[in-house]
Structures are given as structure tokens and as C-alpha cells.
Short mmCIF file of C-alpha atoms in Angstrom, two decimals:
data_model
loop_
_atom_site.label_atom_id
_atom_site.label_comp_id
_atom_site.label_asym_id
_atom_site.label_seq_id
_atom_site.Cartn_x
_atom_site.Cartn_y
_atom_site.Cartn_z
CA UNK A 16 0.00 0.00 0.00
CA UNK A 17 1.39 3.43 -0.85
CA UNK A 18 2.02 5.92 1.92
CA UNK A 19 0.60 9.42 1.86
CA UNK A 20 4.12 10.84 1.81
CA UNK A 21 5.40 8.85 -1.14
CA UNK A 22 2.28 9.48 -3.26
CA UNK A 23 2.36 13.21 -2.62
CA UNK A 24 6.11 13.65 -2.97
CA UNK A 25 6.10 13.89 -6.81
CA UNK A 26 3.28 16.44 -6.67
CA UNK A 27 5.77 18.80 -5.05
CA UNK A 28 7.32 19.23 -8.48
CA UNK A 29 4.29 21.03 -9.88
CA UNK A 30 2.34 22.32 -6.87
CA UNK A 31 2.79 26.00 -5.98
CA UNK A 32 2.02 27.09 -2.45
CA UNK A 33 -0.32 30.12 -2.29
CA UNK A 34 0.86 33.30 -0.65
CA UNK A 35 -0.79 36.21 1.10
CA UNK A 36 0.32 39.81 0.95
CA UNK A 37 0.04 42.91 -1.21
CA UNK A 38 -1.46 42.40 -4.67
CA UNK A 39 -2.92 39.09 -3.52
CA UNK A 40 -6.68 38.73 -3.00
CA UNK A 41 -7.37 38.52 0.75
CA UNK A 42 -10.14 35.97 0.15
CA UNK A 43 -8.90 33.55 -2.50
CA UNK A 44 -5.16 34.38 -2.82
CA UNK A 45 -5.21 34.99 -6.54
CA UNK A 46 -2.92 37.74 -7.81
CA UNK A 47 -4.41 41.22 -8.23
CA UNK A 48 -3.18 44.45 -9.79
CA UNK A 49 -2.88 46.04 -6.36
CA UNK A 50 -6.41 45.78 -5.02
CA UNK A 51 -6.81 43.92 -1.73
CA UNK A 52 -9.52 41.78 -3.30
CA UNK A 53 -9.88 40.26 -6.78
CA UNK A 54 -12.76 41.20 -9.07
CA UNK A 55 -14.67 37.95 -8.52
CA UNK A 56 -14.34 38.00 -4.71
CA UNK A 57 -15.18 41.72 -4.55
CA UNK A 58 -18.54 41.13 -6.22
CA UNK A 59 -19.35 37.80 -4.52
CA UNK A 60 -21.05 37.90 -1.11
CA UNK A 61 -18.58 36.51 1.36
CA UNK A 62 -19.90 33.92 3.80
CA UNK A 63 -16.65 31.99 4.14
CA UNK A 64 -14.61 32.72 7.24
CA UNK A 65 -11.34 31.51 5.75
CA UNK A 66 -10.08 29.70 2.67
CA UNK A 67 -6.97 27.56 2.28
CA UNK A 68 -6.11 26.69 -1.32
CA UNK A 69 -3.52 23.93 -1.16
CA UNK A 70 -1.85 25.00 -4.41
CA UNK A 71 -2.21 27.37 -7.30
CA UNK A 72 -3.43 25.42 -10.33
CA UNK A 73 -2.22 26.95 -13.56
CA UNK A 74 -4.32 26.41 -16.69
CA UNK A 75 -2.65 23.72 -18.86
CA UNK A 76 -0.40 22.67 -15.95
CA UNK A 77 -0.21 19.16 -14.50
CA UNK A 78 -2.33 19.88 -11.38
CA UNK A 79 -4.99 21.53 -13.54
CA UNK A 80 -5.02 18.47 -15.77
CA UNK A 81 -5.28 16.02 -12.86
CA UNK A 82 -8.14 18.03 -11.31
CA UNK A 83 -10.06 17.72 -14.60
CA UNK A 84 -9.06 14.14 -15.43
CA UNK A 85 -9.82 12.49 -12.07
CA UNK A 86 -13.52 13.24 -12.60
CA UNK A 87 -13.54 12.36 -16.28
CA UNK A 88 -11.81 9.00 -16.19
CA UNK A 89 -13.33 5.79 -15.01
CA UNK A 90 -11.42 2.64 -14.29
CA UNK A 91 -7.86 2.24 -13.10
CA UNK A 92 -6.60 5.69 -14.02
CA UNK A 93 -9.50 7.52 -12.40
CA UNK A 94 -8.98 5.53 -9.21
CA UNK A 95 -5.25 6.17 -9.31
CA UNK A 96 -5.68 9.93 -9.67
CA UNK A 97 -8.31 9.93 -6.91
CA UNK A 98 -5.88 8.10 -4.64
CA UNK A 99 -3.17 10.67 -5.37
CA UNK A 100 -5.52 13.60 -4.70
CA UNK A 101 -6.72 11.92 -1.51
CA UNK A 102 -3.09 11.74 -0.39
CA UNK A 103 -2.61 15.44 -1.19
CA UNK A 104 -5.66 16.36 0.87
CA UNK A 105 -4.64 14.05 3.72
CA UNK A 106 -1.13 15.42 3.94
CA UNK A 107 -2.25 19.03 3.76
CA UNK A 108 -4.98 18.65 6.39
CA UNK A 109 -2.79 16.74 8.80
CA UNK A 110 -0.25 19.55 8.61
CA UNK A 111 -2.45 22.64 8.28
CA UNK A 112 -6.06 22.11 9.24
CA UNK A 113 -5.20 23.69 12.59
CA UNK A 114 -3.79 26.77 10.79
CA UNK A 115 -7.04 27.17 8.85
CA UNK A 116 -9.16 26.68 11.98
CA UNK A 117 -7.14 29.40 13.72
CA UNK A 118 -7.62 31.72 10.73
CA UNK A 119 -11.36 31.03 10.87
CA UNK A 120 -11.45 31.70 14.61
CA UNK A 121 -12.31 28.21 15.87
CA UNK A 122 -10.41 25.49 17.67
CA UNK A 123 -11.42 22.78 15.22
CA UNK A 124 -14.10 21.80 12.71
CA UNK A 125 -17.07 19.65 13.74
CA UNK A 126 -18.12 18.52 10.28
CA UNK A 127 -16.54 18.14 6.86
CA UNK A 128 -18.71 18.48 3.74
CA UNK A 129 -18.03 18.39 0.02
CA UNK A 130 -19.55 20.80 -2.46
CA UNK A 131 -22.03 18.90 -4.63
CA UNK A 132 -21.04 18.50 -8.24
CA UNK A 133 -22.70 19.99 -11.30
CA UNK A 134 -26.24 19.06 -12.26
CA UNK A 135 -26.73 15.63 -13.75
CA UNK A 136 -24.16 13.85 -11.61
CA UNK A 137 -25.12 12.29 -8.35
CA UNK A 138 -23.10 13.50 -5.43
CA UNK A 139 -22.42 10.02 -4.00
CA UNK A 140 -20.83 8.93 -7.23
CA UNK A 141 -18.59 11.95 -7.45
CA UNK A 142 -14.98 10.95 -6.77
CA UNK A 143 -14.44 13.92 -4.44
CA UNK A 144 -17.23 12.63 -2.23
CA UNK A 145 -15.50 9.27 -2.08
CA UNK A 146 -12.12 10.85 -1.37
CA UNK A 147 -13.42 12.87 1.59
CA UNK A 148 -15.89 10.31 3.00
CA UNK A 149 -13.75 7.17 2.60
CA UNK A 150 -10.12 7.68 1.66
CA UNK A 151 -8.82 10.58 3.74
CA UNK A 152 -8.40 9.61 7.40
CA UNK A 153 -8.44 13.21 8.73
CA UNK A 154 -11.91 13.78 7.17
CA UNK A 155 -13.81 10.51 6.91
CA UNK A 156 -15.14 10.33 10.47
CA UNK A 157 -16.36 13.92 10.39
CA UNK A 158 -17.79 13.78 6.89
CA UNK A 159 -21.49 14.61 6.69
CA UNK A 160 -23.69 15.00 3.70
CA UNK A 161 -24.72 18.57 4.48
CA UNK A 162 -25.43 19.95 1.02
CA UNK A 163 -27.58 18.94 -1.91
CA UNK A 164 -27.74 20.46 -5.33
CA UNK A 165 -31.11 22.15 -5.76
CA UNK A 166 -33.34 21.59 -8.76
CA UNK A 167 -33.43 25.31 -9.50
CA UNK A 168 -31.37 26.13 -12.60
CA UNK A 169 -28.73 28.77 -11.86
CA UNK A 170 -26.08 30.40 -14.04
CA UNK A 171 -22.71 28.64 -13.84
CA UNK A 172 -19.79 30.56 -12.28
CA UNK A 173 -22.20 33.02 -10.65
CA UNK A 174 -22.87 33.28 -6.95
CA UNK A 175 -26.41 32.03 -6.30
CA UNK A 176 -27.58 30.87 -2.90
CA UNK A 177 -30.39 28.90 -4.56
CA UNK A 178 -27.80 26.50 -5.97
CA UNK A 179 -27.72 24.31 -2.84
CA UNK A 180 -30.01 23.07 -0.08
CA UNK A 181 -28.75 22.22 3.38
CA UNK A 182 -29.61 18.61 4.18
CA UNK A 183 -27.99 18.23 7.60
CA UNK A 184 -28.30 19.79 11.04
CA UNK A 185 -25.67 22.53 11.41
CA UNK A 186 -26.78 25.13 14.04
CA UNK A 187 -23.74 26.30 16.01
CA UNK A 188 -21.37 24.04 14.08
CA UNK A 189 -17.97 24.80 12.61
CA UNK A 190 -18.00 23.33 9.10
CA UNK A 191 -15.07 22.62 6.82
CA UNK A 192 -16.12 22.61 3.15
CA UNK A 193 -13.94 20.85 0.60
CA UNK A 194 -13.87 21.33 -3.15
CA UNK A 195 -11.35 20.41 -5.82
CA UNK A 196 -11.01 23.73 -7.66
CA UNK A 197 -11.68 27.40 -6.92
CA UNK A 198 -12.15 29.49 -10.04
CA UNK A 199 -14.52 32.33 -9.13
CA UNK A 200 -15.51 30.93 -5.75
CA UNK A 201 -19.19 30.99 -6.72
CA UNK A 202 -19.82 27.38 -5.68
CA UNK A 203 -18.00 27.47 -2.35
CA UNK A 204 -19.38 30.90 -1.38
CA UNK A 205 -22.92 29.81 -2.33
CA UNK A 206 -22.47 26.68 -0.20
CA UNK A 207 -21.05 28.70 2.72
CA UNK A 208 -23.96 31.13 2.50
CA UNK A 209 -26.66 28.47 2.83
CA UNK A 210 -24.74 26.76 5.65
CA UNK A 211 -24.56 30.04 7.56
CA UNK A 212 -28.27 30.69 6.91
CA UNK A 213 -28.98 27.24 8.33
CA UNK A 214 -27.18 28.25 11.50
CA UNK A 215 -23.58 27.19 11.03
CA UNK A 216 -21.40 29.35 13.24
CA UNK A 217 -18.23 29.10 11.17
CA UNK A 218 -17.57 27.92 7.61
CA UNK A 219 -14.07 27.56 6.18
CA UNK A 220 -12.93 25.82 3.04
CA UNK A 221 -10.02 23.89 1.61
CA UNK A 222 -9.67 23.65 -2.17
CA UNK A 223 -6.94 21.64 -3.85
CA UNK A 224 -6.32 24.05 -6.73
CA UNK A 225 -6.79 27.80 -6.93
CA UNK A 226 -7.16 28.18 -10.71
CA UNK A 227 -4.97 30.78 -12.46
CA UNK A 228 -4.29 31.78 -16.04
CA UNK A 229 -0.67 32.40 -16.90
CA UNK A 230 -1.64 35.03 -19.46
CA UNK A 231 -3.66 37.24 -17.13
CA UNK A 232 -2.04 40.47 -15.92
CA UNK A 233 1.43 39.85 -14.56
CA UNK A 234 0.69 36.27 -13.52
CA UNK A 235 3.48 34.84 -15.65
CA UNK A 236 6.07 36.92 -13.84
CA UNK A 237 4.56 36.33 -10.44
CA UNK A 238 4.28 32.58 -10.93
CA UNK A 239 7.89 32.45 -12.02
CA UNK A 240 8.87 34.19 -8.78
CA UNK A 241 7.04 31.41 -6.87
CA UNK A 242 8.63 28.57 -8.78
CA UNK A 243 10.26 26.60 -6.00
CA UNK A 244 9.72 23.12 -4.59
CA UNK A 245 6.43 22.86 -2.73
CA UNK A 246 6.92 23.00 1.04
CA UNK A 247 4.49 20.69 2.88
CA UNK A 248 5.53 22.18 6.22
CA UNK A 249 4.13 25.60 5.26
CA UNK A 250 0.72 26.93 4.30
CA UNK A 251 -0.44 30.47 3.56
CA UNK A 252 -1.53 30.83 7.20
CA UNK A 253 1.66 29.63 8.84
CA UNK A 254 4.23 30.92 6.35
CA UNK A 255 6.40 33.66 7.80
CA UNK A 256 4.97 37.03 6.82
CA UNK A 257 7.23 38.74 4.31
CA UNK A 258 7.11 42.14 2.66
CA UNK A 259 6.05 40.84 -0.71
CA UNK A 260 5.64 37.09 -0.81
CA UNK A 261 4.34 37.24 -4.36
CA UNK A 262 7.75 38.43 -5.39
CA UNK A 263 7.59 41.65 -7.33
CA UNK A 264 10.82 43.28 -6.26
CA UNK A 265 11.04 47.01 -5.81
CA UNK A 266 7.39 47.65 -5.05
CA UNK A 267 5.74 48.74 -1.84
CA UNK A 268 5.44 46.59 1.27
CA UNK A 269 3.82 47.59 4.55
CA UNK A 270 1.07 44.99 4.45
CA UNK A 271 -0.87 43.64 7.40
CA UNK A 272 -2.01 40.05 6.96
CA UNK A 273 -5.76 39.87 7.67
CA UNK A 274 -5.69 36.72 9.79
CA UNK A 275 -2.34 36.77 11.58
CA UNK A 276 -3.71 35.63 14.93
CA UNK B 15 -13.17 3.55 -32.05
CA UNK B 16 -14.54 7.07 -32.28
CA UNK B 17 -16.67 7.93 -35.35
CA UNK B 18 -14.73 8.81 -38.50
CA UNK B 19 -16.12 12.35 -38.52
CA UNK B 20 -14.74 13.09 -35.04
CA UNK B 21 -11.30 11.73 -35.95
CA UNK B 22 -11.32 13.72 -39.18
CA UNK B 23 -12.28 16.86 -37.26
CA UNK B 24 -9.40 16.32 -34.83
CA UNK B 25 -6.90 15.84 -37.68
CA UNK B 26 -8.26 18.98 -39.38
CA UNK B 27 -7.93 21.00 -36.16
CA UNK B 28 -4.31 19.97 -35.79
CA UNK B 29 -3.39 20.41 -39.47
CA UNK B 30 -4.58 24.00 -39.30
CA UNK B 31 -3.86 24.60 -35.62
CA UNK B 32 -4.42 28.14 -34.46
CA UNK B 33 -3.95 27.22 -30.82
CA UNK B 34 -1.28 25.16 -29.05
CA UNK B 35 -1.85 21.41 -29.18
CA UNK B 36 -2.35 21.14 -25.47
CA UNK B 37 -5.08 23.80 -25.41
CA UNK B 38 -6.82 21.91 -28.20
CA UNK B 39 -6.49 18.61 -26.34
CA UNK B 40 -8.06 20.21 -23.24
CA UNK B 41 -10.92 21.70 -25.27
CA UNK B 42 -11.56 18.46 -27.16
CA UNK B 43 -11.58 16.32 -24.02
CA UNK B 44 -13.73 18.80 -22.08
CA UNK B 45 -16.41 18.71 -24.80
CA UNK B 46 -15.75 15.05 -25.66
CA UNK B 47 -15.87 16.20 -29.28
CA UNK B 48 -13.38 17.57 -31.81
CA UNK B 49 -16.18 18.48 -34.18
CA UNK B 50 -17.73 20.78 -31.57
CA UNK B 51 -14.38 22.57 -31.13
CA UNK B 52 -13.93 22.82 -34.90
CA UNK B 53 -17.43 24.29 -35.28
CA UNK B 54 -16.67 26.85 -32.57
CA UNK B 55 -13.54 27.89 -34.46
CA UNK B 56 -14.86 27.87 -38.02
CA UNK B 57 -18.63 28.09 -37.83
CA UNK B 58 -20.25 27.11 -41.11
CA UNK B 59 -16.89 26.38 -42.74
CA UNK B 60 -16.13 23.66 -40.20
CA UNK B 61 -17.02 20.80 -42.50
CA UNK B 62 -14.76 21.93 -45.35
CA UNK B 63 -11.83 19.59 -45.64
CA UNK B 64 -13.25 16.86 -43.42
CA UNK B 65 -13.47 14.50 -46.41
CA UNK B 66 -9.77 15.05 -47.13
CA UNK B 67 -8.88 14.35 -43.51
CA UNK B 68 -11.01 11.18 -43.49
CA UNK B 69 -9.26 10.05 -46.71
CA UNK B 70 -5.84 10.68 -45.11
CA UNK B 71 -6.81 8.59 -42.06
CA UNK B 72 -7.97 5.75 -44.33
CA UNK B 73 -4.70 5.92 -46.31
CA UNK B 74 -2.63 5.77 -43.10
CA UNK B 75 -4.64 2.78 -41.99
CA UNK B 76 -4.06 1.01 -45.36
CA UNK B 77 -0.32 1.53 -45.01
CA UNK B 78 -0.34 -0.09 -41.57
CA UNK B 79 -0.33 3.07 -39.44
CA UNK B 80 -2.91 3.30 -36.68
CA UNK B 81 -4.13 6.71 -35.56
CA UNK B 82 -5.23 7.11 -31.95
CA UNK B 83 -6.81 10.33 -30.73
CA UNK B 84 -7.59 11.50 -27.18
CA UNK B 85 -11.22 10.75 -28.01
CA UNK B 86 -10.47 7.09 -28.65
CA UNK B 87 -10.88 4.71 -25.71
CA UNK B 88 -7.75 2.92 -26.98
CA UNK B 89 -5.60 6.04 -26.42
CA UNK B 90 -3.00 4.98 -23.79
CA UNK B 91 -4.31 5.67 -20.30
CA UNK B 92 -0.93 6.63 -18.83
CA UNK B 93 -0.41 9.21 -21.55
CA UNK B 94 -3.88 10.61 -21.09
CA UNK B 95 -3.09 11.74 -17.55
CA UNK B 96 -0.16 14.04 -18.39
CA UNK B 97 -0.90 17.68 -19.08
CA UNK B 98 1.11 17.90 -22.32
CA UNK B 99 -0.29 14.75 -23.94
CA UNK B 100 -0.44 14.92 -27.75
CA UNK B 101 -4.02 15.05 -29.06
CA UNK B 102 -3.16 12.22 -31.43
CA UNK B 103 -0.47 9.59 -31.86
CA UNK B 104 0.49 7.34 -34.77
CA UNK B 105 1.42 3.74 -34.17
CA UNK B 106 3.22 1.26 -36.39
CA UNK B 107 2.66 -2.14 -34.80
CA UNK B 108 0.27 -2.23 -31.88
CA UNK B 109 -0.02 -0.94 -28.34
CA UNK B 110 -1.93 -3.18 -25.96
CA UNK B 111 -3.74 -2.20 -22.76
CA UNK B 112 -1.17 -4.31 -20.88
CA UNK B 113 1.58 -2.01 -22.17
CA UNK B 114 0.40 0.44 -19.49
CA UNK B 115 2.60 -1.61 -17.15
CA UNK B 116 5.73 -0.04 -18.52
CA UNK B 117 8.99 1.64 -17.68
CA UNK B 118 10.96 4.04 -19.88
CA UNK B 119 14.64 3.05 -20.04
CA UNK B 120 16.70 5.93 -21.38
CA UNK B 121 20.29 7.09 -21.55
CA UNK B 122 23.16 8.43 -23.55
CA UNK B 123 23.98 7.59 -27.17
CA UNK B 124 27.66 7.45 -26.22
CA UNK B 125 27.18 4.60 -23.77
CA UNK B 126 30.04 2.95 -21.86
CA UNK B 127 30.34 -0.86 -21.74
CA UNK B 128 29.14 -0.71 -18.10
CA UNK B 129 26.16 1.44 -19.09
CA UNK B 130 25.19 -0.99 -21.85
CA UNK B 131 25.51 -3.94 -19.48
CA UNK B 132 23.35 -2.17 -16.92
CA UNK B 133 20.71 -1.38 -19.55
CA UNK B 134 20.72 -5.05 -20.59
CA UNK B 135 20.33 -6.42 -17.06
CA UNK B 136 17.63 -3.89 -16.20
CA UNK B 137 15.66 -4.65 -19.37
CA UNK B 138 15.94 -8.41 -18.82
CA UNK B 139 14.57 -7.94 -15.32
CA UNK B 140 11.72 -5.68 -16.43
CA UNK B 141 10.50 -7.84 -19.32
CA UNK B 142 10.97 -10.94 -17.16
CA UNK B 143 8.43 -9.37 -14.78
CA UNK B 144 5.97 -8.56 -17.55
CA UNK B 145 6.85 -4.90 -18.00
CA UNK B 146 6.90 -3.22 -21.40
CA UNK B 147 10.18 -1.40 -21.95
CA UNK B 148 9.82 1.97 -23.63
CA UNK B 149 12.72 3.86 -25.16
CA UNK B 150 13.59 6.33 -27.89
CA UNK B 151 15.30 4.28 -30.66
CA UNK B 152 18.51 6.33 -30.34
CA UNK B 153 21.95 4.74 -30.48
CA UNK B 154 23.54 3.53 -27.24
CA UNK B 155 21.33 2.85 -24.20
CA UNK B 156 18.03 3.09 -26.16
CA UNK B 157 19.17 0.54 -28.73
CA UNK B 158 20.36 -1.80 -25.98
CA UNK B 159 16.99 -1.56 -24.20
CA UNK B 160 14.98 -2.30 -27.36
CA UNK B 161 17.19 -5.15 -28.61
CA UNK B 162 17.32 -6.82 -25.19
CA UNK B 163 13.54 -6.66 -24.84
CA UNK B 164 13.07 -8.21 -28.30
CA UNK B 165 15.70 -10.88 -27.65
CA UNK B 166 13.95 -11.88 -24.42
CA UNK B 167 10.57 -12.07 -26.16
CA UNK B 168 9.28 -9.09 -24.14
CA UNK B 169 7.22 -6.12 -25.16
CA UNK B 170 8.95 -2.92 -26.25
CA UNK B 171 7.79 0.41 -27.64
CA UNK B 172 9.90 3.03 -29.40
CA UNK B 173 8.79 6.67 -29.18
CA UNK B 174 10.15 8.67 -32.11
CA UNK B 175 11.14 12.28 -32.61
CA UNK B 176 10.15 11.91 -36.28
CA UNK B 177 7.13 10.49 -38.06
CA UNK B 178 6.77 6.69 -38.00
CA UNK B 179 7.73 6.45 -41.70
CA UNK B 180 11.13 7.97 -40.98
CA UNK B 181 14.11 6.31 -39.36
CA UNK B 182 16.42 8.33 -37.20
CA UNK B 183 19.18 7.36 -36.85
CA UNK B 184 19.16 5.59 -40.21
CA UNK B 185 21.22 2.69 -38.78
CA UNK B 186 18.24 1.74 -36.64
CA UNK B 187 15.80 1.35 -39.57
CA UNK B 188 15.96 -2.41 -39.26
CA UNK B 189 15.47 -2.32 -35.47
CA UNK B 190 12.50 -0.01 -36.00
CA UNK B 191 10.91 -2.60 -38.34
CA UNK B 192 11.42 -5.35 -35.78
CA UNK B 193 9.85 -3.22 -33.01
CA UNK B 194 6.88 -2.44 -35.27
CA UNK B 195 6.46 -6.18 -35.93
CA UNK B 196 6.69 -7.35 -32.29
CA UNK B 197 5.84 -4.21 -30.32
CA UNK B 198 4.92 -0.63 -31.11
CA UNK B 199 6.57 2.33 -32.81
CA UNK B 200 4.84 5.47 -31.54
CA UNK B 201 5.01 9.06 -32.77
CA UNK B 202 3.09 12.26 -32.11
CA UNK B 203 4.31 13.72 -35.43
CA UNK B 204 2.74 13.38 -38.89
CA UNK B 205 4.02 10.12 -40.43
CA UNK B 206 6.49 11.74 -42.85
CA UNK B 207 7.81 14.43 -40.45
CA UNK B 208 11.59 14.93 -40.35
CA UNK B 209 13.31 15.60 -37.02
CA UNK B 210 13.28 19.25 -35.87
CA UNK B 211 15.04 21.25 -33.17
CA UNK B 212 12.26 20.67 -30.65
CA UNK B 213 10.88 17.30 -31.71
CA UNK B 214 13.12 15.18 -29.50
CA UNK B 215 12.28 17.02 -26.29
CA UNK B 216 8.58 16.85 -27.17
CA UNK B 217 9.05 13.16 -27.83
CA UNK B 218 10.63 12.80 -24.37
CA UNK B 219 7.47 14.25 -22.80
CA UNK B 220 5.36 11.67 -24.64
CA UNK B 221 7.72 8.85 -23.65
CA UNK B 222 7.52 9.90 -20.00
CA UNK B 223 3.74 10.07 -20.27
CA UNK B 224 3.41 6.58 -21.74
CA UNK B 225 5.48 4.99 -18.97
CA UNK B 226 4.70 4.66 -15.27
CA UNK B 227 8.25 5.84 -14.56
CA UNK B 228 11.60 6.63 -16.16
CA UNK B 229 14.98 5.04 -15.46
CA UNK B 230 18.04 7.05 -16.50
CA UNK B 231 20.68 4.37 -17.02
CA UNK B 232 23.65 6.52 -17.98
CA UNK B 233 23.65 10.17 -19.01
CA UNK B 234 25.78 13.29 -19.02
CA UNK B 235 24.32 16.68 -18.16
CA UNK B 236 23.74 17.42 -21.86
CA UNK B 237 21.84 14.20 -22.53
CA UNK B 238 18.23 14.12 -23.68
CA UNK B 239 17.71 11.51 -20.96
CA UNK B 240 18.24 14.22 -18.38
CA UNK B 241 15.55 16.31 -20.10
CA UNK B 242 13.20 13.35 -19.89
CA UNK B 243 13.92 12.93 -16.17
CA UNK B 244 12.94 16.56 -15.61
CA UNK B 245 9.73 16.13 -17.65
CA UNK B 246 8.83 12.93 -15.78
CA UNK B 247 8.99 14.75 -12.43
CA UNK B 248 6.80 17.50 -13.87
CA UNK B 249 4.30 14.74 -14.72
CA UNK B 250 4.42 13.46 -11.15
CA UNK B 251 6.04 10.22 -12.31
CA UNK B 252 8.94 8.64 -10.45
CA UNK B 253 12.46 8.87 -11.85
CA UNK B 254 15.01 6.19 -10.99
CA UNK B 255 18.73 6.84 -10.94
CA UNK B 256 21.19 3.99 -10.49
CA UNK B 257 23.64 4.74 -7.68
CA UNK B 258 26.52 4.80 -10.15
CA UNK B 259 24.92 7.76 -11.94
CA UNK B 260 25.61 9.90 -8.88
CA UNK B 261 29.18 10.36 -10.13
CA UNK B 262 27.53 13.02 -12.31
CA UNK B 263 27.02 16.35 -10.51
CA UNK B 264 23.65 16.89 -12.26
CA UNK B 265 22.42 13.53 -10.96
CA UNK B 266 23.47 14.31 -7.38
CA UNK B 267 21.51 17.57 -7.55
CA UNK B 268 18.59 15.80 -9.23
CA UNK B 269 18.48 13.00 -6.65
CA UNK B 270 17.33 15.50 -3.99
CA UNK B 271 14.16 16.40 -5.87
CA UNK B 272 10.86 14.96 -4.71
CA UNK B 273 9.99 11.91 -6.82
CA UNK B 274 13.60 11.00 -7.67
CA UNK B 275 14.75 7.60 -6.38
CA UNK B 276 18.33 6.38 -6.19
CA UNK B 277 18.27 2.61 -6.69
CA UNK B 278 20.80 -0.19 -6.31
CA UNK B 279 18.81 -3.01 -7.90
CA UNK B 280 16.04 -3.41 -10.50
CA UNK B 281 13.81 -5.04 -7.85
CA UNK B 282 13.56 -1.66 -6.09
CA UNK B 283 12.23 -0.05 -9.27
CA UNK B 284 9.49 -2.61 -9.71
CA UNK B 285 8.52 -2.55 -6.03
CA UNK B 286 8.20 1.25 -6.03
CA UNK B 287 6.19 1.35 -9.26
CA UNK B 288 3.80 -1.35 -8.07
CA UNK B 289 3.22 0.51 -4.80
CA UNK B 290 2.67 3.90 -6.47
CA UNK B 291 0.24 2.34 -8.96
CA UNK B 292 -2.02 0.48 -6.57
CA UNK B 293 -5.11 2.69 -6.30
CA UNK B 294 -7.53 2.62 -3.41
CA UNK B 295 -6.24 2.42 0.13
CA UNK B 296 -3.66 4.72 1.65
CA UNK B 297 -1.53 4.46 4.76
CA UNK B 298 -0.14 7.44 6.67
#
């Protein structure tokens, strides 16, 4: 049986640890032109108390491809990719779930839920559901089916609280939501909103990939500045605060991290 | 096999590519249709030229060349999971589903007697355990890997930096025919393509993608085998370096990267690959 460490080790060659700081969105950690919040997060109601993307996922890169392919492929390869992503989630949570909880202002999370997949697919059959509810030891005992996709048609990639129904009992609970990819955040923020409306006290999220396009703005340059081996001992919430972690030399610093408790 | 029209649309998209191959592969797989992507690009003109492309596919087939596209279920599963997979490959001979259990054995053209002996022992061990040995048909280590696999009655696949109708180097034309007869000759380039400045590195990416891991038998810092080792790590695939390779400064530096394994015996390679490729349960 493979160990979590040996399955995740090769991923360190293409994962890029997210950073916080100036010109980085304070919600989703994408790069901005200098605003504290990216366009998508600025116009999306924010119900999430904290978000930890495990890695940036660059369009056409290997992580991006795995995050698309693990859902598309059946059979041996689909199972293999699911096992690898389960190991990534396991290793990250065992090292940094406490950092995220601290950033969200709680001691720990009571429940773990996955964001239901797009219409037409049943949630139970979705490989992410299986990863979180069966394969990852740090989540499987706390996994609850708290969200259901509603029958109401909503625009994709747009925040819409009608997208999900809460199916579990959450009043007063601290909930950790898990999704594979964050692009605009519309799914996770919609899910967090209905969980809060149902009484959840705290909702934080872990996503495996924070999607980025190399071509957008100065992303190419900023990604190149980040190009170093992935460090499993650090996350965005426990990395030492630096003047400009996104690495644009010669520009202003003087930034206060929002969740440096 | 995917309908002729879809395959013709994919060939047409690539013949007249306006976007990088990888972007096209992503778009085609996301929509599960090349025709849909072609129609998005060309609108009403999309169907022009599809008959020519279908005729070209039929002519390749008649001359013994199989075309596999990312839409075909027969497209190699290992290759499908790397980000820079080619949208189509040509095959002389045949790839089998069991060829997924494979290791790429690569190294320098200017091989030492020790390097050649190591490549021979490694290949004997791999084919003896039912692995397909993949290499690049170059002189030196590659040639030793292919010829040993054939001699032992094992499976071997050659991944070319030219089209499958070309032989490079010319001295290996006969070996190429034998591999096509008993194994598979694979290329991501049009069948008559000559080698170009970038084709061998692109071929290395495909070779890494086809195999569950890459072994660098012997290589200097300028070797294409070193380039393949780098690409394999970028694919999240293990790279195996024999201990003796650590005489090379590049290999000592490389051995520290996540996913690189220094090995003393072929058994270690097989054990690691089997463990990494057993889906399902995980242990901390």
C-alpha cells in the first residue's frame, strides 16, 4: 500500500504554495493588480470565514489536468488519480487544518462536507465525495452530507444561494467545506452562505487548486517568482509574513495580513 | 473507435492549428468532441476539408499506421493523464492495454560498456516481470533496451522524434521494423515528419507520459535523458537513478528532488512502481 508521503512527494514538483500579501486577494489568494480583493471576490457575497487553497493550479499545468481528469476518467486511471488527490488532501490537512481553523477563529471543525457537483451527476458517485468520505483519514469520520444540489437552474460561475439546499443539522457548528477547484468561488461561497443561513457558526474551506491563467495580468512573472519546490511544512496561514511574498521586487510593502492571529 | 467524422475533425484541427496542441487537447476532451471545437472555431466552414482528412486517415490505416486520438478509448491511459499529452499519436505495430505496465529506459547515445551492461540487465529484469520497456530508438542505451527486450521475447515500444515512416538514426531502420512487428513504434508527429530542433524534447514528454516511470541508465548533463527525467517529475512520475549515476554532478543535484529515487537493484524499481500504482487504500 502506498504511503501518503510517497504518493504526494512527486506532486511537489508542480504544486505551488499560495501566498498572502500585497497584490494578492485577501479571500482567495489569486494575484491582483494592487487591489486587496480580486474582481470575482469583490462582487461575490462573502460567507466563508477563511479559505486555504492547497496550491495554485495553472491552466494547462499538471495539477490543472489532474483536477479535470480524475472526474472524467473511469477505471484504473480515475482511481489512481483519486488516490493521489486523496493523499494530497490528507497530507495538507494533517499539517495545516489547525492553521485554517485558527484563521477562521475556531479550535477545530465539527463537520466536513463536500460541495455537490454539477447538475446531472449524483453526489455520491462523485470521486471527491468518495475521497473525503472514505479515503482521507483526517476527514472521513467527520464527513457529513450537508449539502444537496437544488433543482433550481442557476447560471454557472455566478454566486447564487439557490444553488444548494442544506440537508444536515448545522446550528452552532464549525463546518469545513472541501472542493477540488476554486475558479470564481461561486460554488463554495454559495455553499457557505446556505450553511450560515442554516445556523452554522463558522464555515471555512479547503480547495486543492486555486485556478490561475498564466496570461492574465502579470501572472506569468509572479508565478515564475514562486517557482520553487512545494513546502508541505508551510501553508499560507503559517508561512512567515514577508514584505512581498508574491515576489515583485522594488514595489511597496507595509502589508498587514488579515488573519495573523 | 470514435466515429470517423470526429477523428477527421481532430486531424483537421491539428493540421490548421491556431492554438497550441495542449489547449486543443483540453478543449476536445472537455467537450468530448473535436467536431464541436472545430465548429466553434470555423462556424459554417467547419465541415470543409473533413473529407480530405477522413481520406488521409484511411490511407494511413491502409499503409499499416494506426491513428489514436484522445477521443479514442484505446488512447493509452498513462499518456492521457499528463498535461502535455499529444491530441493524437500514430502507431506502427500495436499498443496493448497491458503495455500500461511499462517503464521508460533511457540514456546516452555514447554509452560505456558498463552502461550498456546495466541497460541489458535492467531490461531483462523488467520484461521478465511482464513490463513493457519503452525507449527512444537512439543509439547507445536506447538501442540496448529495445534489442534486449526483443531478444527476451518481451514487449517494447519506441517513441520517435520523427514520423513513423522515418528512421532516425538511419542505422536503426531495421530495429524499427522489428519493433513495429513485435511491439509498437509510436510518434506524435505526422508520419512523414523529419526531425526538428524541438521534436526530441517533445518526444521525451510523450515517452515519459506513456510509462509509469523513467529510469536514466547513464547520461551526461547534456543528454536528452536528463531532459526526460525533468519532464517525468513534472508529470508526477517517479524517476530512478542507479547509484553509479551519482558520479555526475547533475544527478546528485537531481536525486534530492521529490519523486527521484536512487536505486541499487532493479527489484527496487518494480517494487516502487507497483506501490505507487495500486489505487484505493492509503496508509499514513
